[in-house]
Tab-separated table of C-alpha atoms and ligand atoms in Angstrom:
chain	number	residue	atom	x	y	z
A	1	MET	CA	3.200	14.939	10.366
A	2	LYS	CA	1.662	12.055	8.446
A	3	ILE	CA	2.747	8.574	9.479
A	4	CYS	CA	2.757	5.185	7.765
A	5	ASN	CA	2.472	2.207	10.123
A	6	LEU	CA	3.845	-1.056	8.728
A	7	HIS	CA	2.421	-3.326	11.423
A	8	ASP	CA	-0.647	-3.539	13.663
A	9	ASP	CA	-2.790	-6.667	14.183
A	10	ILE	CA	-6.054	-4.862	13.479
A	11	GLY	CA	-7.388	-7.458	11.041
A	12	THR	CA	-7.305	-10.081	13.783
A	13	ASP	CA	-8.636	-7.637	16.390
A	14	ILE	CA	-11.726	-6.679	14.400
A	15	TYR	CA	-12.339	-10.324	13.466
A	16	GLU	CA	-12.283	-11.326	17.136
A	17	HIS	CA	-14.785	-8.541	17.882
A	18	ARG	CA	-16.978	-9.246	14.851
A	19	TYR	CA	-20.020	-10.092	16.988
A	20	ASP	CA	-19.689	-7.703	19.956
A	21	ASP	CA	-18.305	-4.679	18.033
A	22	PRO	CA	-19.013	-5.002	14.303
A	23	GLN	CA	-18.137	-1.345	13.545
A	24	ARG	CA	-14.809	-1.543	15.344
A	25	LEU	CA	-12.596	-0.532	12.404
A	26	ASP	CA	-14.375	2.790	11.864
A	27	ASN	CA	-15.686	3.509	15.359
A	28	TYR	CA	-12.795	2.390	17.549
A	29	HIS	CA	-9.594	2.221	15.491
A	30	TYR	CA	-10.140	5.123	13.116
A	31	PRO	CA	-10.483	7.951	15.714
A	32	LYS	CA	-7.242	6.867	17.398
A	33	MET	CA	-5.384	6.680	14.092
A	34	LYS	CA	-6.797	10.058	13.100
A	35	ALA	CA	-5.471	11.571	16.363
A	36	GLY	CA	-2.065	10.049	15.625
A	37	GLU	CA	-2.078	11.426	12.033
A	38	ILE	CA	-1.790	7.979	10.484
A	39	LYS	CA	-2.265	8.331	6.718
A	40	MET	CA	-1.286	4.834	5.662
A	41	THR	CA	-1.397	1.546	7.519
A	42	ALA	CA	-1.046	-2.178	7.216
A	43	LEU	CA	-4.113	-3.967	8.567
A	44	VAL	CA	-2.638	-7.258	9.698
A	45	CYS	CA	-4.178	-10.685	10.264
A	46	CYS	CA	-1.932	-12.633	12.604
A	47	PHE	CA	-1.761	-16.415	12.208
A	48	THR	CA	0.225	-17.951	15.007
A	49	GLY	CA	0.636	-21.537	13.823
A	50	GLN	CA	-2.677	-23.230	14.617
A	51	GLN	CA	-4.949	-21.695	11.977
A	52	THR	CA	-6.111	-23.703	8.980
A	53	TYR	CA	-6.248	-22.234	5.492
A	54	LYS	CA	-10.036	-22.000	5.840
A	55	GLU	CA	-9.656	-19.975	9.046
A	56	MET	CA	-7.156	-17.706	7.302
A	57	GLN	CA	-9.613	-17.193	4.452
A	58	ALA	CA	-12.457	-16.335	6.849
A	59	GLN	CA	-10.365	-13.644	8.544
A	60	VAL	CA	-9.156	-12.144	5.267
A	61	LEU	CA	-12.698	-12.094	3.837
A	62	TYR	CA	-14.041	-10.362	6.955
A	63	LEU	CA	-11.304	-7.705	6.869
A	64	GLU	CA	-11.806	-7.185	3.143
A	65	GLN	CA	-15.545	-6.650	3.698
A	66	GLN	CA	-14.903	-4.202	6.559
A	67	ILE	CA	-12.493	-2.147	4.441
A	68	GLU	CA	-14.963	-2.051	1.552
A	69	GLN	CA	-17.702	-0.783	3.898
A	70	SER	CA	-15.459	1.688	5.711
A	71	LEU	CA	-16.024	5.430	5.572
A	72	TYR	CA	-12.368	6.133	6.311
A	73	PHE	CA	-10.130	3.364	4.978
A	74	SER	CA	-9.500	2.532	1.336
A	75	TYR	CA	-6.949	0.620	-0.697
A	76	ASP	CA	-6.393	3.617	-2.962
A	77	ASN	CA	-6.065	7.188	-1.759
A	78	SER	CA	-9.771	8.023	-1.990
A	79	LYS	CA	-10.576	8.064	1.768
A	80	ASP	CA	-8.742	9.432	4.789
A	81	ILE	CA	-6.399	6.492	5.448
A	82	GLN	CA	-4.835	4.336	2.759
A	83	CYS	CA	-4.533	0.725	3.887
A	84	PHE	CA	-3.408	-2.658	2.673
A	85	ILE	CA	-4.029	-6.144	4.024
A	86	ALA	CA	-0.959	-7.891	5.420
A	87	LEU	CA	-0.589	-11.370	6.890
A	88	GLU	CA	1.686	-12.326	9.738
A	89	GLY	CA	2.222	-16.041	9.222
A	90	LEU	CA	0.951	-18.404	6.531
A	91	CYS	CA	0.690	-21.542	8.692
A	92	GLY	CA	-2.544	-22.642	7.002
A	93	ILE	CA	-0.748	-23.128	3.689
A	94	GLN	CA	0.551	-26.692	3.571
A	95	SER	CA	-0.034	-27.525	-0.105
A	96	ASP	CA	-1.075	-25.812	-3.357
A	97	VAL	CA	1.103	-22.873	-2.364
A	98	THR	CA	0.970	-20.883	-5.584
A	99	ARG	CA	-2.809	-21.204	-5.960
A	100	LYS	CA	-3.348	-20.107	-2.360
A	101	ILE	CA	-1.051	-17.081	-2.710
A	102	GLN	CA	-3.050	-16.153	-5.819
A	103	TRP	CA	-6.316	-16.385	-3.830
A	104	LEU	CA	-4.906	-14.165	-1.068
A	105	TYR	CA	-3.731	-11.636	-3.625
A	106	GLN	CA	-7.177	-11.584	-5.242
A	107	HIS	CA	-8.495	-10.682	-1.792
A	108	HIS	CA	-6.205	-7.673	-1.436
A	109	VAL	CA	-3.343	-9.179	0.555
A	110	ARG	CA	-0.258	-7.203	-0.484
A	111	LEU	CA	2.315	-8.185	2.121
A	112	ALA	CA	2.955	-11.401	4.051
A	113	ALA	CA	5.392	-13.079	6.413
A	114	LEU	CA	5.703	-16.852	5.950
A	115	CYS	CA	5.645	-17.532	9.698
A	116	TRP	CA	5.002	-15.950	13.069
A	117	ASN	CA	7.007	-17.510	15.943
A	118	ASP	CA	5.897	-20.969	14.779
A	119	ASP	CA	7.697	-23.584	12.703
A	120	ASN	CA	5.368	-24.363	9.799
A	121	ALA	CA	5.353	-26.023	6.370
A	122	LEU	CA	6.935	-22.937	4.754
A	123	ALA	CA	9.272	-21.361	7.260
A	124	CYS	CA	10.602	-21.374	10.799
A	125	GLY	CA	10.122	-18.537	13.293
A	126	ALA	CA	13.169	-17.107	15.060
A	127	LYS	CA	11.808	-18.307	18.404
A	128	ALA	CA	11.650	-21.891	17.113
A	129	GLY	CA	15.345	-22.242	16.200
A	130	ASN	CA	17.204	-22.095	12.906
A	131	LYS	CA	16.328	-24.110	9.811
A	132	PRO	CA	16.666	-23.706	6.066
A	133	LEU	CA	13.567	-22.512	4.219
A	134	THR	CA	11.486	-25.526	3.093
A	135	ASP	CA	10.830	-26.347	-0.574
A	136	LEU	CA	7.246	-25.122	-0.103
A	137	GLY	CA	8.654	-21.930	1.416
A	138	LYS	CA	10.817	-21.399	-1.670
A	139	GLU	CA	7.779	-21.943	-3.891
A	140	CYS	CA	5.932	-19.395	-1.778
A	141	ILE	CA	8.634	-16.725	-2.232
A	142	ILE	CA	8.609	-17.271	-6.002
A	143	ALA	CA	4.789	-17.109	-6.095
A	144	MET	CA	4.812	-13.883	-4.062
A	145	ASN	CA	7.439	-12.336	-6.333
A	146	ASP	CA	5.496	-13.371	-9.433
A	147	ILE	CA	2.181	-11.974	-8.275
A	148	ASN	CA	3.743	-8.865	-6.672
A	149	MET	CA	3.158	-9.451	-2.957
A	150	ALA	CA	5.751	-7.924	-0.603
A	151	ILE	CA	7.723	-10.297	1.647
A	152	ASP	CA	8.024	-9.617	5.376
A	153	VAL	CA	10.961	-11.238	7.210
A	154	SER	CA	10.161	-9.885	10.675
A	155	HIS	CA	9.495	-13.188	12.441
A	156	CYS	CA	11.558	-15.723	10.512
A	157	CYS	CA	14.772	-17.280	11.795
A	158	GLU	CA	18.145	-16.036	10.559
A	159	TRP	CA	18.712	-18.976	8.180
A	160	ASN	CA	15.305	-18.326	6.622
A	161	PHE	CA	16.175	-14.633	6.380
A	162	TYR	CA	19.219	-15.381	4.217
A	163	ASP	CA	17.322	-17.936	2.119
A	164	ILE	CA	14.474	-15.496	1.475
A	165	ALA	CA	16.857	-12.635	0.674
A	166	ARG	CA	18.705	-14.874	-1.796
A	167	ILE	CA	15.596	-16.272	-3.523
A	168	SER	CA	13.474	-13.113	-3.674
A	169	ASN	CA	13.989	-10.956	-6.731
A	170	LYS	CA	12.394	-7.977	-4.952
A	171	PRO	CA	13.511	-6.019	-1.868
A	172	ILE	CA	12.371	-7.544	1.417
A	173	VAL	CA	10.995	-5.760	4.472
A	174	ALA	CA	11.229	-6.447	8.189
A	175	THR	CA	8.018	-4.630	9.136
A	176	HIS	CA	8.497	-4.698	12.923
A	177	SER	CA	11.986	-5.639	14.108
A	178	ASN	CA	14.805	-3.991	16.034
A	179	VAL	CA	18.547	-4.664	16.081
A	180	LYS	CA	20.655	-7.328	17.775
A	181	GLY	CA	23.530	-4.840	17.954
A	182	LEU	CA	21.715	-3.067	20.811
A	183	PHE	CA	19.635	-5.902	22.268
A	184	ASN	CA	20.305	-9.522	21.413
A	185	HIS	CA	16.681	-10.650	21.162
A	186	TYR	CA	15.722	-13.555	18.877
A	187	ARG	CA	13.311	-11.300	16.965
A	188	HIS	CA	15.921	-8.696	16.076
A	189	LEU	CA	18.201	-8.368	13.059
A	190	SER	CA	21.935	-8.963	13.288
A	191	ASP	CA	24.385	-6.568	11.623
A	192	PRO	CA	25.021	-9.035	8.742
A	193	CYS	CA	21.236	-9.207	8.147
A	194	LEU	CA	21.061	-5.400	8.131
A	195	GLU	CA	23.892	-5.391	5.590
A	196	VAL	CA	21.882	-7.730	3.317
A	197	LEU	CA	18.741	-5.653	3.755
A	198	TYR	CA	20.676	-2.514	2.840
A	199	SER	CA	22.419	-4.074	-0.161
A	200	GLN	CA	19.064	-5.254	-1.551
A	201	ASN	CA	17.361	-1.895	-0.977
A	202	GLY	CA	15.101	-3.339	1.723
A	203	LEU	CA	13.389	-1.666	4.647
A	204	ILE	CA	13.209	-2.118	8.421
A	205	GLY	CA	10.285	-0.917	10.533
A	206	ALA	CA	11.524	-0.231	14.067
A	207	ILE	CA	9.126	-1.446	16.801
A	208	PRO	CA	8.502	0.525	20.025
A	209	VAL	CA	6.968	-2.368	21.987
A	210	ARG	CA	8.574	-2.273	25.455
A	211	TRP	CA	10.063	-5.746	25.528
A	212	PHE	CA	11.568	-5.385	22.054
A	213	VAL	CA	13.330	-2.113	22.927
A	214	THR	CA	15.356	-3.216	25.943
A	215	ARG	CA	15.258	-5.860	28.637
A	216	ASP	CA	15.876	-3.174	31.305
A	217	GLU	CA	12.360	-2.179	32.411
A	218	THR	CA	13.584	1.191	33.719
A	219	LYS	CA	14.774	2.164	30.238
A	220	GLN	CA	11.730	1.258	28.149
A	221	THR	CA	11.317	4.830	26.946
A	222	LEU	CA	10.911	6.753	23.693
A	223	ASP	CA	14.537	7.915	24.025
A	224	GLU	CA	15.710	4.316	24.102
A	225	PHE	CA	13.564	3.616	21.030
A	226	ILE	CA	15.179	6.535	19.189
A	227	ASN	CA	18.581	4.996	20.041
A	228	ILE	CA	17.523	2.078	17.818
A	229	ILE	CA	16.730	4.498	14.992
A	230	ASP	CA	20.126	6.182	15.556
A	231	TYR	CA	21.782	2.777	15.260
A	232	LEU	CA	19.916	2.028	12.036
A	233	LYS	CA	20.799	5.455	10.640
A	234	ASN	CA	24.490	4.649	11.148
A	235	LYS	CA	24.245	1.102	9.792
A	236	VAL	CA	21.848	1.331	6.842
A	237	GLY	CA	21.032	5.030	6.437
A	238	ILE	CA	17.815	7.011	6.739
A	239	ARG	CA	16.325	5.672	3.461
A	240	HIS	CA	15.905	2.162	4.872
A	241	ILE	CA	14.152	3.016	8.146
A	242	ALA	CA	10.387	3.010	8.801
A	243	LEU	CA	7.969	2.383	11.695
A	244	GLY	CA	6.108	-0.826	12.557
A	245	PHE	CA	4.369	0.043	15.816
A	246	ASP	CA	2.509	-3.182	16.682
A	247	PHE	CA	0.294	-1.482	19.282
A	248	MET	CA	-1.384	-3.856	21.710
A	249	ASP	CA	-3.404	-1.467	23.877
A	250	TYR	CA	-6.564	-2.748	22.156
A	251	ILE	CA	-5.687	-6.361	22.985
A	252	ASP	CA	-4.335	-6.077	26.526
A	253	ASP	CA	-4.706	-3.480	29.280
A	254	ALA	CA	-1.128	-3.869	30.502
A	255	PRO	CA	1.219	-1.236	29.050
A	256	CYS	CA	2.992	-2.736	26.053
A	257	MET	CA	4.650	0.238	24.455
A	258	VAL	CA	7.531	2.465	25.577
A	259	GLU	CA	6.605	5.355	27.892
A	260	GLY	CA	4.847	8.204	26.102
A	261	LEU	CA	3.321	5.967	23.443
A	262	GLU	CA	0.224	4.508	25.088
A	263	SER	CA	-1.745	4.056	21.867
A	264	ILE	CA	-1.588	5.036	18.214
A	265	ALA	CA	-3.331	8.293	19.203
A	266	ASN	CA	0.073	9.339	20.642
A	267	ALA	CA	2.061	8.428	17.516
A	268	GLN	CA	3.095	12.062	16.969
A	269	ASN	CA	5.249	11.753	20.100
A	270	VAL	CA	7.689	9.785	17.944
A	271	VAL	CA	7.832	12.720	15.520
A	272	LYS	CA	8.465	15.167	18.389
A	273	LYS	CA	11.150	12.970	19.879
A	274	LEU	CA	12.956	12.605	16.529
A	275	TYR	CA	13.036	16.420	16.231
A	276	ASP	CA	14.245	16.698	19.852
A	277	ARG	CA	17.051	14.329	19.012
A	278	GLY	CA	18.247	16.472	16.114
A	279	TYR	CA	16.699	14.762	13.104
A	280	SER	CA	15.978	17.131	10.206
A	281	GLU	CA	12.481	17.564	8.786
A	282	ASN	CA	13.385	15.528	5.705
A	283	GLU	CA	14.793	12.727	7.850
A	284	VAL	CA	11.690	12.635	10.069
A	285	LYS	CA	9.419	12.572	7.011
A	286	ALA	CA	11.454	9.761	5.480
A	287	ILE	CA	11.309	7.609	8.624
A	288	CYS	CA	7.686	8.330	9.484
A	289	PHE	CA	6.127	8.093	6.038
A	290	ASP	CA	8.060	8.401	2.800
A	291	ASN	CA	10.284	5.312	3.017
A	292	ALA	CA	7.428	2.949	3.839
A	293	TYR	CA	5.136	4.594	1.300
A	294	HIS	CA	7.674	4.286	-1.510
A	295	TYR	CA	8.452	0.713	-0.552
A	296	ILE	CA	4.847	-0.473	-0.542
A	297	LEU	CA	3.441	1.623	-3.395
A	298	PRO	CA	4.594	-0.665	-6.256
A	299	TYR	CA	2.616	-3.489	-4.614
A	300	LEU	CA	-0.630	-1.548	-4.326
A	301	LYS	CA	-2.114	-1.963	-7.764
A	302	TYR	CA	-5.766	-2.987	-7.545
B	1	ZN	ZN1	4.812	-9.758	15.113
């Protein structure tokens, strides 16, 4: 079954390997995605708080060039995998917010989170405490709405979440987050946040990274991950659930994902497990592809 993946730091990965593995997108990432039946993916550049705007631009330009040269990835549906550029963190933007968002959009960025775990000029990551969104952050949300760039709330703190949800005139997405109702982790969404996401027709991409599923290392399994999807189904309904894998096997040798999901090549194991757990074909399709596809499609005009 085809899958849409809302989060994987592949933009940063291929940039870091630009000298030792310049064909990495097509030669390393594509075969694994093909095996996992990925048909749409975010290619994410992750900016953790230290990067300047110039460094952000260099990474985006490199990714853009790699996509344009790719045999398999395209922004439209003309090659095997449809992709879009997404940014995790905008720490390099400290002035001229609107102009810089316009530049990023011109270079095919279609989704962005204002911060990673850092506290920057726009927003504050959930790991860094709780603060209101800054004035520059508000300007950023308005600029993103105006130019039609989707807004990711996966890493921001809860106060920022409510500010962004209130200011944005378009539905927001948490591309890779789980739920505080099952595991009270700073990165996860509380029930009131889920309520807001639901009421604004937003989307949540559940994340099967071990340490975001449960603290109990003996229970970091696909079954436990599906419990999160069950929880979301009860709270917000099937139409608001997607997948944001955030694989790290290509960054680190240590196992990062729940058992049975070693790399994106095994992504169909999620499909199998959803069927095992009684989800209907339409529900599995909605979670694995349709919901994310329909969410992101209005942003993908080129
Ligand atoms: Zn992340």
